Short mmCIF file of C-alpha atoms in Angstrom, two decimals:
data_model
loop_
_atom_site.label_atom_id
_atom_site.label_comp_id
_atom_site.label_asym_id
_atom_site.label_seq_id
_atom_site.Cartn_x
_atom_site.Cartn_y
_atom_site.Cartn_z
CA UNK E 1 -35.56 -17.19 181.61
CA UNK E 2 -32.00 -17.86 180.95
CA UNK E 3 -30.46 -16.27 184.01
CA UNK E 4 -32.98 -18.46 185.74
CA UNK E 5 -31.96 -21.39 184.39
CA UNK E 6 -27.82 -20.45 184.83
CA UNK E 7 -28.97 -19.86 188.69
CA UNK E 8 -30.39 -22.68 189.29
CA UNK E 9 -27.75 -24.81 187.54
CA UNK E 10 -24.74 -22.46 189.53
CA UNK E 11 -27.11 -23.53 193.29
CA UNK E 12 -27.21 -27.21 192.31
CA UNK E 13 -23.34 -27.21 191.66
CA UNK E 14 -22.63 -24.80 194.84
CA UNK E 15 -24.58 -27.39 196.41
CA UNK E 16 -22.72 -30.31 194.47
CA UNK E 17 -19.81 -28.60 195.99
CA UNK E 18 -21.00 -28.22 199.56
CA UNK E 19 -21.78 -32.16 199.87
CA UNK E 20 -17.79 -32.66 198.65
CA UNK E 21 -16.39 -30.43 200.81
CA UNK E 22 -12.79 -32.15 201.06
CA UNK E 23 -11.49 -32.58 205.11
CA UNK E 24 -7.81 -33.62 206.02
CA UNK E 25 -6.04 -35.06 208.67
CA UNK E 26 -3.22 -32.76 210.35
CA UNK E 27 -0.84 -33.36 212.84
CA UNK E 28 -0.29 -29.91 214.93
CA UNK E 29 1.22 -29.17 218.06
CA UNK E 30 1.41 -33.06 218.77
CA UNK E 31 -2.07 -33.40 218.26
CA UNK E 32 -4.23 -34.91 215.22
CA UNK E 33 -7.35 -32.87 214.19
CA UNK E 34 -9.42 -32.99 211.33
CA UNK E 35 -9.42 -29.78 209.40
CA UNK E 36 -11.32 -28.93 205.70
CA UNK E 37 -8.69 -28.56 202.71
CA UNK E 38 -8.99 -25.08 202.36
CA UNK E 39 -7.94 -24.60 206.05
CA UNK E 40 -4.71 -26.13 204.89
CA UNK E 41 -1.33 -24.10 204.99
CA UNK E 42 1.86 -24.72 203.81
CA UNK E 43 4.16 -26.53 206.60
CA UNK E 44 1.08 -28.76 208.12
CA UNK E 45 1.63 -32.06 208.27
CA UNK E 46 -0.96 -34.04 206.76
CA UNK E 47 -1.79 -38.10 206.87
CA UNK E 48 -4.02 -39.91 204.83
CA UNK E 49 -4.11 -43.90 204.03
CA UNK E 50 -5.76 -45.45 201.55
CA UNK E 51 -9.40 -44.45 200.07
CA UNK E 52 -8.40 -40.76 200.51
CA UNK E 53 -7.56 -37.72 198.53
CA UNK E 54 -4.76 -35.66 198.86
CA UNK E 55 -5.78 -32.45 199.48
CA UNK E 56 -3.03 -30.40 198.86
CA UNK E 57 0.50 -30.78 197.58
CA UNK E 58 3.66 -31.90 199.69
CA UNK E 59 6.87 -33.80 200.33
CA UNK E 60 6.11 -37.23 201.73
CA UNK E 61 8.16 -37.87 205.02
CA UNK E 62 6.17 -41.33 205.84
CA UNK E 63 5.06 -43.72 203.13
CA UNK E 64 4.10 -47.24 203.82
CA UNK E 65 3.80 -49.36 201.06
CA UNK E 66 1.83 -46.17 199.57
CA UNK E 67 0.76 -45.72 196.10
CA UNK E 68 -1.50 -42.91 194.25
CA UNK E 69 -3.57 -42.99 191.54
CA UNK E 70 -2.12 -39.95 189.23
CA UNK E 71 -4.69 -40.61 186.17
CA UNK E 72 -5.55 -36.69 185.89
CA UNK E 73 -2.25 -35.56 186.30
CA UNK E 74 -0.11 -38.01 184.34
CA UNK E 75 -2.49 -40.21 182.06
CA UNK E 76 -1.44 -43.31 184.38
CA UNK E 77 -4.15 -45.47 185.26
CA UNK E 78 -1.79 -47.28 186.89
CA UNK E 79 -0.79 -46.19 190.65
CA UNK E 80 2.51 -44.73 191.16
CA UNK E 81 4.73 -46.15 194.30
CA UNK E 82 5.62 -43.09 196.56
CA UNK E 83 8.91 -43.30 199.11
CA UNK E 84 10.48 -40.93 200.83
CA UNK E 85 13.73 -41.08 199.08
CA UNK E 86 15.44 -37.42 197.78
CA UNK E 87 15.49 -37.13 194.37
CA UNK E 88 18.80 -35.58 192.91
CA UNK E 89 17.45 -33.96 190.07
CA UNK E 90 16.75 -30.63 189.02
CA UNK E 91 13.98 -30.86 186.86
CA UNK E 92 11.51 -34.40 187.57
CA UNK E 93 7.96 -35.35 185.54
CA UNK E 94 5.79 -35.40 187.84
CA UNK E 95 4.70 -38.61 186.92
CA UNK E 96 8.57 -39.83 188.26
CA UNK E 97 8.37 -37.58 191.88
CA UNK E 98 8.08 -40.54 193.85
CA UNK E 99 8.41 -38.58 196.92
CA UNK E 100 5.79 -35.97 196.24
CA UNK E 101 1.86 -36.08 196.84
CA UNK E 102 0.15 -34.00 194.78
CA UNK E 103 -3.94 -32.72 195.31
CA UNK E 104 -6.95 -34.69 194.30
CA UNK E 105 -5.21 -37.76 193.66
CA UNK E 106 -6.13 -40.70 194.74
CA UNK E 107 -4.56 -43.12 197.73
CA UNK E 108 -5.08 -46.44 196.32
CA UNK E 109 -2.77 -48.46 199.22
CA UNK E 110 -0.93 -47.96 201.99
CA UNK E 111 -0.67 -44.79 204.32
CA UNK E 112 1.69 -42.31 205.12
CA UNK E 113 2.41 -38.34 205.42
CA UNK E 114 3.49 -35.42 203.88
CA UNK E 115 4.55 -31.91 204.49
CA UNK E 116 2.54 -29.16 202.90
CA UNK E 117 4.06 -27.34 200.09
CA UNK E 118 1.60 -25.88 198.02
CA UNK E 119 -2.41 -24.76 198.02
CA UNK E 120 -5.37 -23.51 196.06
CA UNK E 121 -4.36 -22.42 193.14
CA UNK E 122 -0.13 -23.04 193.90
CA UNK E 123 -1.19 -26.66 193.50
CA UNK E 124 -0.09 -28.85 189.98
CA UNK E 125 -4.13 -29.39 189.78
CA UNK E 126 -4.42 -25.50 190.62
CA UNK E 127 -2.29 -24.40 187.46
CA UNK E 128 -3.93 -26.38 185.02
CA UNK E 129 -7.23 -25.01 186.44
CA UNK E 130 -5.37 -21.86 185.46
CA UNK E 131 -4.67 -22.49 182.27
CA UNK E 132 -8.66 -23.57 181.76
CA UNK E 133 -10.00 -20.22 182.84
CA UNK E 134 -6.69 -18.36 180.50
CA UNK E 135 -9.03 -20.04 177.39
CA UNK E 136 -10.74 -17.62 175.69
CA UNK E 137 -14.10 -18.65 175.40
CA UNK E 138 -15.61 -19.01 171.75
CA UNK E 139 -19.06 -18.72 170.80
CA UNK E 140 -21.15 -21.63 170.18
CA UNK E 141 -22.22 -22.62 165.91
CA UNK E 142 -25.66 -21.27 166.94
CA UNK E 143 -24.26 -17.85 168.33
CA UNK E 144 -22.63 -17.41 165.37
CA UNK E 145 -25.47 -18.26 163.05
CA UNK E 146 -27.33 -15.66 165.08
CA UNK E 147 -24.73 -12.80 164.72
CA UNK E 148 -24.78 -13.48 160.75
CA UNK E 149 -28.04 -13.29 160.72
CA UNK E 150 -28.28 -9.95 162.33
CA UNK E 151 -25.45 -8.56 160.22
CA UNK E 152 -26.97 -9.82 156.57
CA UNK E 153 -30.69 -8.01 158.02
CA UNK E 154 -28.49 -4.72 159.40
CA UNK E 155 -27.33 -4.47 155.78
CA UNK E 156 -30.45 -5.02 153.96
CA UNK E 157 -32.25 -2.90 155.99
CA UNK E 158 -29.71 0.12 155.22
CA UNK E 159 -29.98 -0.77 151.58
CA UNK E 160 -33.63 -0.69 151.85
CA UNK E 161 -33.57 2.69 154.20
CA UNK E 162 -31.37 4.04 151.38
CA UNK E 163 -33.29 3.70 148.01
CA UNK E 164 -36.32 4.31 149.86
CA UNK E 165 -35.07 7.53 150.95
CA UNK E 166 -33.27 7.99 147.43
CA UNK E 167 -36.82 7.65 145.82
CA UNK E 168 -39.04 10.03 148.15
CA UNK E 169 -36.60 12.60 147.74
CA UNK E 170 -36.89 12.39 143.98
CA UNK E 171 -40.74 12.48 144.42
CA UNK E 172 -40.16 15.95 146.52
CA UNK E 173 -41.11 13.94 149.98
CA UNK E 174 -39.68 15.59 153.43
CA UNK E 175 -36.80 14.36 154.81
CA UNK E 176 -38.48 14.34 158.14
CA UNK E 177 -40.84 11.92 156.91
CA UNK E 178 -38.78 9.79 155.17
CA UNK E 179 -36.15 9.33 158.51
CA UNK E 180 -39.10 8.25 160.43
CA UNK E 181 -40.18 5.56 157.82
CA UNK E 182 -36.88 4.65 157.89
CA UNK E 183 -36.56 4.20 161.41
CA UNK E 184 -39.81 2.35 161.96
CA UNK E 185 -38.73 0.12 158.88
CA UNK E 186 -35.48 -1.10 161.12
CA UNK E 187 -37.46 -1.51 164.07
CA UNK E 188 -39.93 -3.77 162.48
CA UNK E 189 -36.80 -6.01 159.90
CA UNK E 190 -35.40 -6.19 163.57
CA UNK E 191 -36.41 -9.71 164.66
CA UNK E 192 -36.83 -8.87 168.40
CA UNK E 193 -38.48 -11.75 169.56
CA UNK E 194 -35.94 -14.25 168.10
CA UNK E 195 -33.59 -14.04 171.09
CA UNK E 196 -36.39 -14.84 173.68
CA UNK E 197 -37.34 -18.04 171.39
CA UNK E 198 -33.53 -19.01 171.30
CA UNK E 199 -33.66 -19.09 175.01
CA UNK E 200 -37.16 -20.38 175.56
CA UNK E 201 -35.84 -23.55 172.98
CA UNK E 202 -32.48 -23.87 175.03
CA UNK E 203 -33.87 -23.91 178.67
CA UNK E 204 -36.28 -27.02 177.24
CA UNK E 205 -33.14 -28.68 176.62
CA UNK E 206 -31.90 -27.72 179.51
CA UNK E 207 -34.99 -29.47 181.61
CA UNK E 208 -34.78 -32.37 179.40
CA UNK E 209 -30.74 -32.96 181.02
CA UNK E 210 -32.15 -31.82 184.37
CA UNK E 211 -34.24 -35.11 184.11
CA UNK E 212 -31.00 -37.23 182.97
CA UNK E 213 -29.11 -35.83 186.10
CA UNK E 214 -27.23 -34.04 184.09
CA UNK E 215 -26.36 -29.70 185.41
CA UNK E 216 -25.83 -27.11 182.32
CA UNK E 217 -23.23 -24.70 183.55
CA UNK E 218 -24.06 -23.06 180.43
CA UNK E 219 -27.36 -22.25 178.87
CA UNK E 220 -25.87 -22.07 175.42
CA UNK E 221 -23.82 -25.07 176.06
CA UNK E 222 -27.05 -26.77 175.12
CA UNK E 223 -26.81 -26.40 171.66
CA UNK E 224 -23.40 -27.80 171.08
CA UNK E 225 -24.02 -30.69 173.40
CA UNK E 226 -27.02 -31.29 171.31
CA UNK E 227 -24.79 -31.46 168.01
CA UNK E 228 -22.25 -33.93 169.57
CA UNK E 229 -21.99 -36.84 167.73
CA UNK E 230 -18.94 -38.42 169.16
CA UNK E 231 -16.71 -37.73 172.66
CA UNK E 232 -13.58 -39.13 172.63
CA UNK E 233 -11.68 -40.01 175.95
CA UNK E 234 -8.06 -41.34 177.21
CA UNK E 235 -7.58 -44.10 179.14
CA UNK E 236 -7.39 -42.16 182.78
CA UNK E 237 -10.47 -42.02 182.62
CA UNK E 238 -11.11 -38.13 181.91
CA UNK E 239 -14.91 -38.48 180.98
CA UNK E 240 -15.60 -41.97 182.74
CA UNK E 241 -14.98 -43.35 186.11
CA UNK E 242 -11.80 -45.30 185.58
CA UNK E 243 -13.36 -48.09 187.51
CA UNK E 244 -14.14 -51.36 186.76
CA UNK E 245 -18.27 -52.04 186.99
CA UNK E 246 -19.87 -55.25 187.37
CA UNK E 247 -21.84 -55.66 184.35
CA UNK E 248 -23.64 -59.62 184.51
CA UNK E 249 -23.22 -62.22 187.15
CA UNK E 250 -22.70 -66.01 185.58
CA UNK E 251 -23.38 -69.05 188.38
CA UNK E 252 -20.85 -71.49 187.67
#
């Protein structure tokens, strides 16, 4: 039931990812085509203007009164105004290359161009997608609570296994006999159909978000998100859309 539920929820974002398939505009040979992102290579020239990502990084050679939106990259909201203009330093904040482009930002004005200098994973967003997927991953409260729980009734049942077998050999019982009782004993202290409840529990929640819009990477993710009692944010935007939203309309 649980690898049904992570399949689904891995087709809906394959499909999430399909539908935002980003395309770019390259100048080759002369000629401007429209290619997808991942066709990219350093060296192409790309344009954009303004509503568009950036779908790669590179050194801006045209920029009319351009500015990007940075917000994941620097914590700006604000845009940052790009030129062409060298930069004499050795080592720049990214939030102060004014003549770099960088991928998935945002053009907020303007057009102009760039020259390719990084992809995929070579990208500024690509390394700190790196350094997400270098986290180890920890196990959720209820995980843990479960892995206790099978510990403390490992360790009772050996104590139990052990002065039962203690006593039957004192009463002149078979050893034979006793190993078996002992082994059926475990079986049965074993709480076998607690992990199919867990998961049974967790894929309800998991519906219940389904209904909200909301895709669980994660089946056990549920459980955490359900003891959530506060997000916290900064101002680029991170969890929200970093736009402003028309909330009530006053006829003056």
């Amino acid at each position: 039931l649980g690898m049904s539920q992570e399949k689904k929820a891995e087709a809906s974002l394959a499909s999430l990812r399909g539908m935002m398939q980003l395309q770019a505009r390259v100048r080759r040979n002369g000629q401007v085509a429209q290619v997808a992102a991942d066709d990219l290579v350093p060296g192409d020239v790309v344009l954009f203007e303004a509503g568009d990502l950036v779908p790669a990084d590179g050194r801006l050679v045209e920029a009319a009164t351009l500015e990007i939106e940075e917000a994941a990259l620097t914590g700006e909201s604000a845009p940052t105004l790009k030129d062409v203009a060298a930069i004499d330093k050795a080592e720049v904040a990214l939030g102060d290359q004014h003549n770099m482009a960088f991928m998935n930002t945002t053009v907020t004005r303007g057009r102009g161009a760039m020259i390719v200098t990084a992809t995929g994973m070579q990208t500024q967003m690509g390394a700190i997608a790196g350094m997400m997927q270098a986290v180890k991953e920890e196990k959720t409260p209820l995980q843990k609570q479960l892995d206790q729980l099978t510990i403390i009734m490992a360790i009772l049942a050996g104590v139990a296994f052990l002065v039962m077998s203690g006593i039957g050999l004192l009463r002149g019982q078979p050893f034979s006999l006793l190993l078996i009782t002992g082994v059926s004993m475990a079986v049965a202290a074993i709480p076998t159909g607690l992990p199919a409840v867990v998961t049974t529990v967790l894929a309800m929640g998991t519906t219940q978000l389904a209904k909200a819009n909301a895709i669980v990477k994660r089946l056990t993710s549920v459980e955490t998100l359900g003891s959530t009692s506060a997000i916290c944010s900064d101002k680029t935007g991170t969890l929200t859309l970093n736009q402003m939203t028309v909330r009530e309309l006053v006829v003056v």
